[in-house]
Coordinates of C-alpha atoms and ligand atoms in Angstrom, one line a residue:
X163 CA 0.0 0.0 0.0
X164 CA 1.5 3.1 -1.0
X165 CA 1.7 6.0 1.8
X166 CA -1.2 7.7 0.6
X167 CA -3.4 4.7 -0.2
X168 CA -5.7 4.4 3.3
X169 CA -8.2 0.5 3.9
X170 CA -10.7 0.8 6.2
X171 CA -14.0 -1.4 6.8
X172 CA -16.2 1.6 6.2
X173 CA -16.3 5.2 4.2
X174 CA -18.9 7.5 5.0
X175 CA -19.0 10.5 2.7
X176 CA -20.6 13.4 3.6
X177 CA -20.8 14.7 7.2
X178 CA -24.6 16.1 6.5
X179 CA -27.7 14.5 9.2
X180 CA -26.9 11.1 7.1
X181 CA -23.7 11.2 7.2
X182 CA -23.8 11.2 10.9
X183 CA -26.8 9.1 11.5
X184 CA -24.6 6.3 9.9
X185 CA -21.5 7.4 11.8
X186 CA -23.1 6.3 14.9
X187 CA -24.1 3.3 14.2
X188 CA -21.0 2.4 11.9
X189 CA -18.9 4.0 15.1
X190 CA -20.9 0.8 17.6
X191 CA -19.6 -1.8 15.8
X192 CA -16.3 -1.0 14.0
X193 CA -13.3 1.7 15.0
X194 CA -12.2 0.6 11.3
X195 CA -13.7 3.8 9.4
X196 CA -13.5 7.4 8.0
X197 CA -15.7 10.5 7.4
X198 CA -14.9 12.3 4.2
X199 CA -16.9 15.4 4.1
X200 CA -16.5 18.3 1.7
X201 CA -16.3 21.2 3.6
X202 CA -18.3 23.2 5.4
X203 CA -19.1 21.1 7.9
X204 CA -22.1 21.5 10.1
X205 CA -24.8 19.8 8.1
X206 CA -27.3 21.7 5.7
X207 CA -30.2 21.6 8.2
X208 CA -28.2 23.3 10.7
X209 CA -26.2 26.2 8.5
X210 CA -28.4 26.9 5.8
X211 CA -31.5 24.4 6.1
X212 CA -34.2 23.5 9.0
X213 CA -32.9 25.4 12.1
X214 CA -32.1 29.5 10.1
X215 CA -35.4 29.1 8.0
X216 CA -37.3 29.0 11.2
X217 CA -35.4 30.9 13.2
X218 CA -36.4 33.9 10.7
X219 CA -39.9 33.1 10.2
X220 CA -40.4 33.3 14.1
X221 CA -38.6 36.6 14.2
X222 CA -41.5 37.2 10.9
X223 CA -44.5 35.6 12.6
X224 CA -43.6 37.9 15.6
X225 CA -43.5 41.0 13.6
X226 CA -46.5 39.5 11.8
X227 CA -48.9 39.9 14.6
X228 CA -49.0 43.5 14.2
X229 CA -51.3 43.3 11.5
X230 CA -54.0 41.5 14.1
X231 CA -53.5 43.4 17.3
X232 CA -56.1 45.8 15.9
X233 CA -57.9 43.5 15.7
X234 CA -58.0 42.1 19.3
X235 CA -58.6 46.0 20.2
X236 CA -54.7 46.9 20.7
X237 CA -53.8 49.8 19.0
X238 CA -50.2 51.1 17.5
X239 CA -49.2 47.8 16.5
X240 CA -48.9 49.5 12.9
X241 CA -45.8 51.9 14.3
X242 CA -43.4 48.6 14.9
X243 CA -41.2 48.1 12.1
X244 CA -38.6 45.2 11.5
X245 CA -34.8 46.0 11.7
X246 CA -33.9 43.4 8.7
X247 CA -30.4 43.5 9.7
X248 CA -31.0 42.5 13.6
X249 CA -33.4 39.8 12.6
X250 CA -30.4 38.4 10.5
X251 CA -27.9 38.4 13.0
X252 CA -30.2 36.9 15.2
X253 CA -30.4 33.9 12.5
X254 CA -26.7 34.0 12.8
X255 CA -26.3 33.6 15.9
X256 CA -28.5 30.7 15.9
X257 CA -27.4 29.0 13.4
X258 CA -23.8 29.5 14.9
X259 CA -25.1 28.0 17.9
X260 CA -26.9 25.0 16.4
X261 CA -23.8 24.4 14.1
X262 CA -21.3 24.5 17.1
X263 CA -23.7 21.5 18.4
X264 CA -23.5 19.5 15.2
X265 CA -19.9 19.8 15.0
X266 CA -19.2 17.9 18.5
X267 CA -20.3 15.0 16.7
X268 CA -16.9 14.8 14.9
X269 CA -14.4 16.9 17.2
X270 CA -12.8 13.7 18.4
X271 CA -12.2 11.7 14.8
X272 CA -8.9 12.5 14.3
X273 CA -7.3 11.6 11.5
X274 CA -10.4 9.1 10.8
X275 CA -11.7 12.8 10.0
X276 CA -10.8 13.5 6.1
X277 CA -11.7 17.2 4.5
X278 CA -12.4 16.7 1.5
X279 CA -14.4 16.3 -2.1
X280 CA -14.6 12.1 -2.7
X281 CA -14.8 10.3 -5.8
X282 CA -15.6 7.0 -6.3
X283 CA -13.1 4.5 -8.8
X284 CA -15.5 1.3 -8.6
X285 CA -17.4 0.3 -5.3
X286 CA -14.6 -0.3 -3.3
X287 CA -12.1 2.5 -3.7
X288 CA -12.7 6.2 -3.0
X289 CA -10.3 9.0 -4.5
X290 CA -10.1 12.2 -1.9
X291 CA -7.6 14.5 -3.0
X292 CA -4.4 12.7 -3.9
X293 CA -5.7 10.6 -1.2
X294 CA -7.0 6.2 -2.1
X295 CA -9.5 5.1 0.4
X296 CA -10.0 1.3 0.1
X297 CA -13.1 0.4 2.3
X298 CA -15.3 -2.8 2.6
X299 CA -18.5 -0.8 2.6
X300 CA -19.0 2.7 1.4
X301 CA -21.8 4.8 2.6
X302 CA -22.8 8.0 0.2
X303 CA -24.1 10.9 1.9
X304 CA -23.6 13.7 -0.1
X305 CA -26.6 15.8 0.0
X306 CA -27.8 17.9 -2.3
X307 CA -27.7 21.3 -3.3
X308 CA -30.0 24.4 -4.6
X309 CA -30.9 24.4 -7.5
X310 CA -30.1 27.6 -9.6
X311 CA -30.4 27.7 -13.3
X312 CA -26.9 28.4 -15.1
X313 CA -28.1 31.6 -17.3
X314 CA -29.2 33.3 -14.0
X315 CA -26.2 32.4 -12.2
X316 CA -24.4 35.6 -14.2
X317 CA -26.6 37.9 -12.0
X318 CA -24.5 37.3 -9.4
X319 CA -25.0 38.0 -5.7
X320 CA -28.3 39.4 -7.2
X321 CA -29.7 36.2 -7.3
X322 CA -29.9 34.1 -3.4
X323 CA -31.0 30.8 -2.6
X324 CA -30.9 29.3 0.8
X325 CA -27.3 29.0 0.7
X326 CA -26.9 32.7 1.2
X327 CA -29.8 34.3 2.4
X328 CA -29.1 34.0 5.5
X329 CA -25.6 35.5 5.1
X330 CA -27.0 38.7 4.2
X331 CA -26.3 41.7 6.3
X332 CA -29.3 43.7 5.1
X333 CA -32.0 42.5 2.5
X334 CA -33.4 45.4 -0.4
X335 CA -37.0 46.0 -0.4
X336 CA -38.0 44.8 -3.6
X337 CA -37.5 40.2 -3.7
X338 CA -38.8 37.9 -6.0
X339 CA -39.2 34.4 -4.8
X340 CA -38.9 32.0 -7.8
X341 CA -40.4 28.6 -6.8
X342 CA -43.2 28.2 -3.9
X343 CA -42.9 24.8 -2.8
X344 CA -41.8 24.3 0.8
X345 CA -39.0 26.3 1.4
X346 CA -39.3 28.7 -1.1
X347 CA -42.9 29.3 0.4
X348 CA -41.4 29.5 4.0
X349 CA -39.1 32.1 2.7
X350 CA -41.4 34.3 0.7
X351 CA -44.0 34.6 3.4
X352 CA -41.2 35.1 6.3
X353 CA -39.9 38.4 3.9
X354 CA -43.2 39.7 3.3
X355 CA -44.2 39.8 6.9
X356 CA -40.9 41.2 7.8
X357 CA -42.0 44.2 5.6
X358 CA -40.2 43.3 2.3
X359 CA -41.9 43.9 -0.9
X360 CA -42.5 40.5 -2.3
X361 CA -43.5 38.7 -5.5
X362 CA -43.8 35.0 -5.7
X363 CA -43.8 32.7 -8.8
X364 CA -44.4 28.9 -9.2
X365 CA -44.6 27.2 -12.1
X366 CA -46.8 24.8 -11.2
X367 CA -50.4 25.2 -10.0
X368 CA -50.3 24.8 -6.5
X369 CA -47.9 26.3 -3.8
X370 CA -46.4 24.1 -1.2
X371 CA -46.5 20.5 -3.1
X372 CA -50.3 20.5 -2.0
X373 CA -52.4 18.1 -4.1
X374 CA -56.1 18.6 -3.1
X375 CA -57.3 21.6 -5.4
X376 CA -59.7 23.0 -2.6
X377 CA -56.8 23.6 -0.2
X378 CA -54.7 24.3 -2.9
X379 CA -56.9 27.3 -4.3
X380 CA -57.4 28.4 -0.5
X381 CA -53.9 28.4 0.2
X382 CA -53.3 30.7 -2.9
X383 CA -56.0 33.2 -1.7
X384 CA -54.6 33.3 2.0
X385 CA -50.9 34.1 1.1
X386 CA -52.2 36.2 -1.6
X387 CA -53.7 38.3 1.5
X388 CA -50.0 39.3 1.9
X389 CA -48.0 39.4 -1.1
X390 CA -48.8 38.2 -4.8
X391 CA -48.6 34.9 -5.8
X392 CA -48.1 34.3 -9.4
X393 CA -49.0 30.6 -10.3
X394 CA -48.5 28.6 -13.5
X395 CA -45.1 31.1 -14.4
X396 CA -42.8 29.9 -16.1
X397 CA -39.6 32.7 -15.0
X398 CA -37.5 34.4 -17.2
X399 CA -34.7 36.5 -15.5
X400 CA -33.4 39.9 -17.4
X401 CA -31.0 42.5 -16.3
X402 CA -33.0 46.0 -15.7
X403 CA -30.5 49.3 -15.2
X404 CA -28.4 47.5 -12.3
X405 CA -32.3 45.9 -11.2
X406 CA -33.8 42.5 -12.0
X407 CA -36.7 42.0 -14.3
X408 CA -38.8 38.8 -13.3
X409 CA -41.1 38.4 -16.9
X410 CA -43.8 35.8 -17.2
X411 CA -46.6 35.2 -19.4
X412 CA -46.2 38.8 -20.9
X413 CA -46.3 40.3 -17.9
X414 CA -42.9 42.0 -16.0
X415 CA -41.7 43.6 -12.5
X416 CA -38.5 44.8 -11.6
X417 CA -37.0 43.2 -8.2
X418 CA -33.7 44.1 -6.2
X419 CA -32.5 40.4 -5.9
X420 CA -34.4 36.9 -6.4
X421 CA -34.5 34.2 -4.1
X422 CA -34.1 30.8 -6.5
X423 CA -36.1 27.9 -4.9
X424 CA -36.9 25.4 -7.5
X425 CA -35.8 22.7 -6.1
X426 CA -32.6 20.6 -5.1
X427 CA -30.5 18.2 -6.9
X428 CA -28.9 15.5 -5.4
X429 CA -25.2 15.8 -5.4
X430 CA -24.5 12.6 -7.2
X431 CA -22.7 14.3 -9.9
X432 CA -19.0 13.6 -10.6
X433 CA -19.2 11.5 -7.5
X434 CA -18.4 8.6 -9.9
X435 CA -21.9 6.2 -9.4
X436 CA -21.2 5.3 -13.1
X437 CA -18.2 2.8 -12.0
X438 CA -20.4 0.9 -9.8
X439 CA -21.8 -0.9 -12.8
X440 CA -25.2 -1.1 -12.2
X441 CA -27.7 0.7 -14.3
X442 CA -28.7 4.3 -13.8
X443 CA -32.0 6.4 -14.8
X444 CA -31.8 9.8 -16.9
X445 CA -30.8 11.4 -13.9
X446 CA -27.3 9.4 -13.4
X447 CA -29.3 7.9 -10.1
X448 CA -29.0 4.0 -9.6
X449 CA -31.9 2.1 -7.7
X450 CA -31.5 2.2 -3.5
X451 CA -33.7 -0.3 -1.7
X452 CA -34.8 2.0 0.9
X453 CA -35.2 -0.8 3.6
X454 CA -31.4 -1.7 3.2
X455 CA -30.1 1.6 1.5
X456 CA -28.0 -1.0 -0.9
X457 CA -27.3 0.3 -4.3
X458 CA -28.1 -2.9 -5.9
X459 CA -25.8 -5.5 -5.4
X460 CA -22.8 -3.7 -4.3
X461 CA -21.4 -2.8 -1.6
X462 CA -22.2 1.0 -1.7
X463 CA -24.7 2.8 0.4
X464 CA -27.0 5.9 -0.9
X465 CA -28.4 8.0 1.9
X466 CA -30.4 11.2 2.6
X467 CA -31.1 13.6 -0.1
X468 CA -28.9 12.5 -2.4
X469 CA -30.9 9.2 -3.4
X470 CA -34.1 11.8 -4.1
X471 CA -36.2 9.8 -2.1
X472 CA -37.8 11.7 0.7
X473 CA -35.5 14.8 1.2
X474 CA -36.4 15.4 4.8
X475 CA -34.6 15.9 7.5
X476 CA -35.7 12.7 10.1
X477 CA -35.7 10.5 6.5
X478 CA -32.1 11.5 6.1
X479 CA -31.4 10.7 9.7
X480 CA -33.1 7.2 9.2
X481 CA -31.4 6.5 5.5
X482 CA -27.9 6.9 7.9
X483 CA -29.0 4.8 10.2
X484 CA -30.0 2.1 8.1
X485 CA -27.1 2.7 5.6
X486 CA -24.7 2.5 9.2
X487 CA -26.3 -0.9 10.0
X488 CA -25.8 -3.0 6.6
X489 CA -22.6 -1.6 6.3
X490 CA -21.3 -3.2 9.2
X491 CA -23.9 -6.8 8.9
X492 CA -22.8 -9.5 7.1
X493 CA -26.8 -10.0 6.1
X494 CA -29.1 -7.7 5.1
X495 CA -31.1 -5.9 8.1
X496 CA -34.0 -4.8 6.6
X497 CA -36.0 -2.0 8.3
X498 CA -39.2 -0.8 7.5
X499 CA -40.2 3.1 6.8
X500 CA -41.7 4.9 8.3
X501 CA -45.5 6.7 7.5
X502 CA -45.2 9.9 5.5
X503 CA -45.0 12.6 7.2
X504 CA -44.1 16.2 5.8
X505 CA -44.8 19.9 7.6
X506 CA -44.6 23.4 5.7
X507 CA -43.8 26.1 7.8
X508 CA -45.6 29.1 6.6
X509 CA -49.1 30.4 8.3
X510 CA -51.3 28.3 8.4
X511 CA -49.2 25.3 8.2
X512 CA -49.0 23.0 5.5
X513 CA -48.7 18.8 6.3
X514 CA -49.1 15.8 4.8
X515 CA -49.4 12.8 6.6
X516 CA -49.7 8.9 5.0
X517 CA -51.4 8.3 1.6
X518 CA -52.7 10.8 -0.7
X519 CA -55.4 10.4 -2.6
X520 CA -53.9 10.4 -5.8
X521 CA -52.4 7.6 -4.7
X522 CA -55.6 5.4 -3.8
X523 CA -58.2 4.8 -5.8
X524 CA -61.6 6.4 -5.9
X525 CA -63.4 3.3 -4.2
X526 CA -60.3 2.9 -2.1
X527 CA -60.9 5.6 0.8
X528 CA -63.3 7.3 2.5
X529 CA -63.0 11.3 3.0
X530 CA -63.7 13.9 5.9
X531 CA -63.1 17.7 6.1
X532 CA -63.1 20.3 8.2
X533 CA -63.3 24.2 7.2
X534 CA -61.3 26.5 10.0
X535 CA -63.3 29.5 9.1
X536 CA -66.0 28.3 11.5
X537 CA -63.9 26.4 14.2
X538 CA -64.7 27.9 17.8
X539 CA -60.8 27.9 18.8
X540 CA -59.5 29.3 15.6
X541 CA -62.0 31.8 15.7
X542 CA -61.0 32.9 18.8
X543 CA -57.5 33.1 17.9
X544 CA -58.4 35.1 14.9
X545 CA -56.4 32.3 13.4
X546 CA -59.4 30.9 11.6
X547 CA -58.2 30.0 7.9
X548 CA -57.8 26.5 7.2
X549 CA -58.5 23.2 6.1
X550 CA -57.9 19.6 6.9
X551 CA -59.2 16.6 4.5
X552 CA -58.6 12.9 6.3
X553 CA -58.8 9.5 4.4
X554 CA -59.9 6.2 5.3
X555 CA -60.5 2.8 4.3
X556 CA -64.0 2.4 3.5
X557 CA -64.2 -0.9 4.5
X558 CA -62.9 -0.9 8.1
X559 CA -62.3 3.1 8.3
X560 CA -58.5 2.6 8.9
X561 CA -56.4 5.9 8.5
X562 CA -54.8 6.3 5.5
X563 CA -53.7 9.2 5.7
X564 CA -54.4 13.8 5.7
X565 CA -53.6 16.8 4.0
X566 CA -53.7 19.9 5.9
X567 CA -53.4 23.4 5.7
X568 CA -54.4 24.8 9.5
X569 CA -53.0 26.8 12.3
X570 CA -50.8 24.4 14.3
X571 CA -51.4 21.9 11.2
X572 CA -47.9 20.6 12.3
X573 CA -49.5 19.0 16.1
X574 CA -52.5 17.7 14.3
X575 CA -50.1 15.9 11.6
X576 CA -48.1 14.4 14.3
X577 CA -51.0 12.9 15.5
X578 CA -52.6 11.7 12.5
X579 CA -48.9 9.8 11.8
X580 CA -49.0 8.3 15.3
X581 CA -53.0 7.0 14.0
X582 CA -51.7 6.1 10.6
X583 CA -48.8 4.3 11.4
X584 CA -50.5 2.6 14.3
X585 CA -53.4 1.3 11.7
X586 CA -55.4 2.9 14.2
X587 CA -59.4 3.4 12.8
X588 CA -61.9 6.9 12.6
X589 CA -63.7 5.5 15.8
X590 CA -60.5 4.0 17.9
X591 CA -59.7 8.3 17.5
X592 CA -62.9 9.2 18.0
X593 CA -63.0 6.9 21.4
X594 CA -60.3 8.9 22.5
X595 CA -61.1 12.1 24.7
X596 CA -61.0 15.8 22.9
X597 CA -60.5 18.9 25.1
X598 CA -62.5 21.8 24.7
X599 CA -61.9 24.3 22.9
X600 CA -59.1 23.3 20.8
X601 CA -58.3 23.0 17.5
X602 CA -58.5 19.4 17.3
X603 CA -62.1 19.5 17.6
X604 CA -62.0 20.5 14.2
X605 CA -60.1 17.5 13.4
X606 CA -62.4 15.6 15.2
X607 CA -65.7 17.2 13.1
X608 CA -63.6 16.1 9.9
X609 CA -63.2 12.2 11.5
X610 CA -67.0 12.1 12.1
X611 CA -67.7 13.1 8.8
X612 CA -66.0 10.1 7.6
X613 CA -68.0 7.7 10.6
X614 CA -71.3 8.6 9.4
X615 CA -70.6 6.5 5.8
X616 CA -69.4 3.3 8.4
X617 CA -71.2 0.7 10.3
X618 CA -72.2 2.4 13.3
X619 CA -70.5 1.1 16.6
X620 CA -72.4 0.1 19.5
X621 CA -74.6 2.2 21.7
X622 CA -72.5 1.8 24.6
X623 CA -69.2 3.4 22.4
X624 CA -68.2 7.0 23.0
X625 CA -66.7 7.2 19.2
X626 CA -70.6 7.3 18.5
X627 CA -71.1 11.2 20.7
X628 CA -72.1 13.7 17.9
X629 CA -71.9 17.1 17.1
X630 CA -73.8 19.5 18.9
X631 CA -73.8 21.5 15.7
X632 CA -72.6 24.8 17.4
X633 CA -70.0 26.7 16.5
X634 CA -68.4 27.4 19.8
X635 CA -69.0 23.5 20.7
X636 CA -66.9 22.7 17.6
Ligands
FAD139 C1 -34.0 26.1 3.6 C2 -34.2 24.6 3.9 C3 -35.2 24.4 4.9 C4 -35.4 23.0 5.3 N1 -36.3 22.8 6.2 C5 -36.6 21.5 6.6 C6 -37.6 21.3 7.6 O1 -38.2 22.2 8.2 N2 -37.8 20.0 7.9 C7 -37.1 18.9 7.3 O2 -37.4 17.8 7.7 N3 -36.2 19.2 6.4 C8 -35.9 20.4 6.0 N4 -35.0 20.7 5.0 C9 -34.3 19.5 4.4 C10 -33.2 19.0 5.3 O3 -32.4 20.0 5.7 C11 -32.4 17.9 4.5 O4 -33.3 16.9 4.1 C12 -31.2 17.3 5.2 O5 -30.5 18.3 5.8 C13 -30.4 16.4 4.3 O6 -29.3 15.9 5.0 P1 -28.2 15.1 4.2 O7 -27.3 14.4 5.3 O8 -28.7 14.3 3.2 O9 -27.3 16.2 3.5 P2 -26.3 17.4 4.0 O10 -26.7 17.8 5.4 O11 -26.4 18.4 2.9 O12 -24.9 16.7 4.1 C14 -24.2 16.4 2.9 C15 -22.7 16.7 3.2 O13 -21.9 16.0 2.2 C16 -20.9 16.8 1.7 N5 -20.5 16.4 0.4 C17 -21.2 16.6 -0.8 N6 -20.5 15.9 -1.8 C18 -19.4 15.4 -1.2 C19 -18.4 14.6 -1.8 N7 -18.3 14.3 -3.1 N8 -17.4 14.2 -0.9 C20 -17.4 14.5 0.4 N9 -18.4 15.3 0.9 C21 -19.4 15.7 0.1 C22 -21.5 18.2 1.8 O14 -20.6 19.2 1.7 C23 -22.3 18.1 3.1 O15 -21.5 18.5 4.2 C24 -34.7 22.0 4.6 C25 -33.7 22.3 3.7 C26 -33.5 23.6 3.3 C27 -32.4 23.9 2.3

């Protein structure tokens, strides 16, 4: 072995949530290992992901309630104003503090710690550098990355994604948000309410990857409340005296900077998948089982974004975790996922939770709904725009699964996972006690909707109690 050729049991490249989730497990049974990473380290959720995106719509949602305190009979709210650059040191800081957490995980690695951009020469050699890596098992954790498309990028710091928004010292007035599906969603709301002037575009129909029309259309009208929402536009970018011109279907407005969200690629590129030998699709990706993580045969491991699969945070956590296992088993350990579950930060919240419909057949589920604008504890909170659709199986009334767009959508989807996943029914939830006056009662006028197409239960079962039919009993 020459002096700068390495053999270990395991390679783990990328230091991101996967990355680590694998390094823990691959750390309990093996001290035969390395962690390549490409630097930064810190993970994307922690530095430019997850943990700044909400730290600045809370400091936005804060500032945001000025527009209702009139409205609860408190007056001047409209004198407070947002100091953009204090909200974005306060990100910072944050951020510096949830990074500094992250990178404790890997402070006492040593040399087993390799900076560094990895490329693969067949499935069990790794190229770092000047640097071979021989190892048993590799596990791929490389993430992925903004997507910004290459005739913008000459518009230079003009144009943001998530990458750098948050390195901003200041923000200009005028920002177009290209893209509105979760994060770019997140983001445009979180300027607006921090006082920016804001135009948002989507190409597709619907904002925030909802499916159901009805909440779809509703969520358009709600965020359109407070800035415009351009749907079906397809972006063109032009340079405007030192300004940016955003033109779609004919129509133009000129913008200080644009935030790209369209979407993230996985970082698969030039990582070398083509000398595994296996085949791959249009995209250069090769086929993971997502119960082993396994590229095929081989003896390479795909986690976390970069497979495409579910780019979520607690998926990419799992994917390490399951890629950490069967890289250090001689058999297969095969683990099964877990229900959907998905949460969009803006107001109200956007979740997903199980199947969607689109996914089901027509005679395959059942459906109940709920409207907020009615809901006693919503209206009280002068929170009351929402809606929540659940599914079940006709048959036994099983949960299938919800879509929501609600205030604190994200506590009700948590819930509906926990039902879903436990293959719980609409009356073993509707057996279950409901305080008054909350906003699951809304939830619960939705899973009642759904009882009254199945075979009633007995007399003596509390799923059967009704609906008073009043709005502050709701
Ligand atoms: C703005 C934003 C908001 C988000 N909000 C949420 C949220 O609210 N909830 C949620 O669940 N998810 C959210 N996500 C998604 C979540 O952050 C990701 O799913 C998760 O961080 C992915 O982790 P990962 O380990 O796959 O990748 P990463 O954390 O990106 O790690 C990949 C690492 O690999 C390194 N690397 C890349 N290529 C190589 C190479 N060839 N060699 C060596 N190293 C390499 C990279 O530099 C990086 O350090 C958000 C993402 C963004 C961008």
């Amino acid at each position: 072995m020459s002096r700068d050729e390495l053999s270990v049991d395991v390679a783990i490249v990328g230091a991101g949530t996967a990355g680590l989730s694998a390094l823990r497990e691959v750390r309990r049974r093996t001290e035969s290992f390395v962690l390549v990473n490409d630097p930064p380290y810190g993970t994307t959720c922690a530095r430019v992901g997850c943990m700044p995106s909400k730290a600045l719509i809370a400091a936005a949602n804060a500032m945001h309630t000025r527009a209702r305190l009139g409205e609860f009979g408190i007056r001047g709210g409209q004198a407070l104003e947002a100091d953009i650059p204090a909200a974005l040191r306060r990100v910072r800081a944050l951020r510096d503090h949830f990074v500094a957490g992250v990178l404790e995980a890997t402070d006492d690695l040593g040399e087993r710690n390799i900076a560094g951009r990895a490329r693969l020469e067949g499935p069990d050699r790794l190229v770092v550098g000047g640097r071979v890596i021989r190892a048993r098992q590799v596990i791929l954790a490389p993430g992925s990355s903004p997507i910004v498309p290459e005739e913008w990028r000459a518009f230079g710091d003009r144009v943001l994604t998530t990458d750098t928004l948050f390195e901003q010292e200041d923000l200009p007035r005028r920002i177009g948000v290209v893209g509105l599906g979760a994060i770019g969603v997140e983001v445009a709301q979180a300027l607006a309410r921090l006082g920016l002037d804001v135009q948002g575009f989507e190409g597709a129909p619907h904002v925030a990857g909802i499916a159901d029309e009805g909440i779809a259309a509703a969520m358009r009208d709600w965020l359109c409340e407070e800035f415009p929402v351009h749907l079906d536009a397809q972006v063109d970018l032009r340079e405007a005296d030192g300004d940016l011109e955003i033109r779609w279907r004919g129509r133009s407005v000129v913008v200080d900077k644009v935030v790209v969200a369209v979407g993230r690629r996985p970082n698969i590129a030039g990582l070398g998948l083509e000398t595994l030998g296996v085949p791959l699709d249009e995209r250069g990706m090769p086929e993971v089982d997502a119960t082993t993580m396994r590229i095929g045969e081989t003896q390479v491991l795909l986690a976390g974004d970069a497979n495409g699969r579910r780019p979520l945070l607690h998926e990419a956590a799992d994917d390490g975790h399951i890629a950490g296992i069967n890289a250090t088993s001689d058999e297969p350990v095969r683990l099964a996922r877990r229900t959907l579950l998905g949460i969009v930060f803006c107001d109200p919240e956007v979740a997903t939770v199980g199947q969607r419909p689109e996914e089901l057949e027509p005679h395959e589920f059942l459906r109940g709904e709920v409207d907020f604008a009615s809901q006693g504890r919503a209206r009280t909170m002068q929170e009351n725009r929402g809606r929540l659709h659940v599914y079940a199986a006709p048959t036994d009334g099983r949960l299938l699964g919800a879509e929501i767009a609600a205030p604190a959508a994200e506590h009700m989807a948590h819930l509906l996972a926990l039902a879903v996943s436990q293959r719980l029914t609409v009356h073993d939830l509707l057996r279950m006690p409901t305080y008054h006056p909350t906003l699951e009662e809304g939830l619960r006028t939705a899973l009642r909707a759904i009882a009254r197409h199945l075979p009633p239960c007995s007399i003596s079962d509390l799923a059967e109690c009704g609906s008073l039919g009043a709005e502050a009993l709701e």
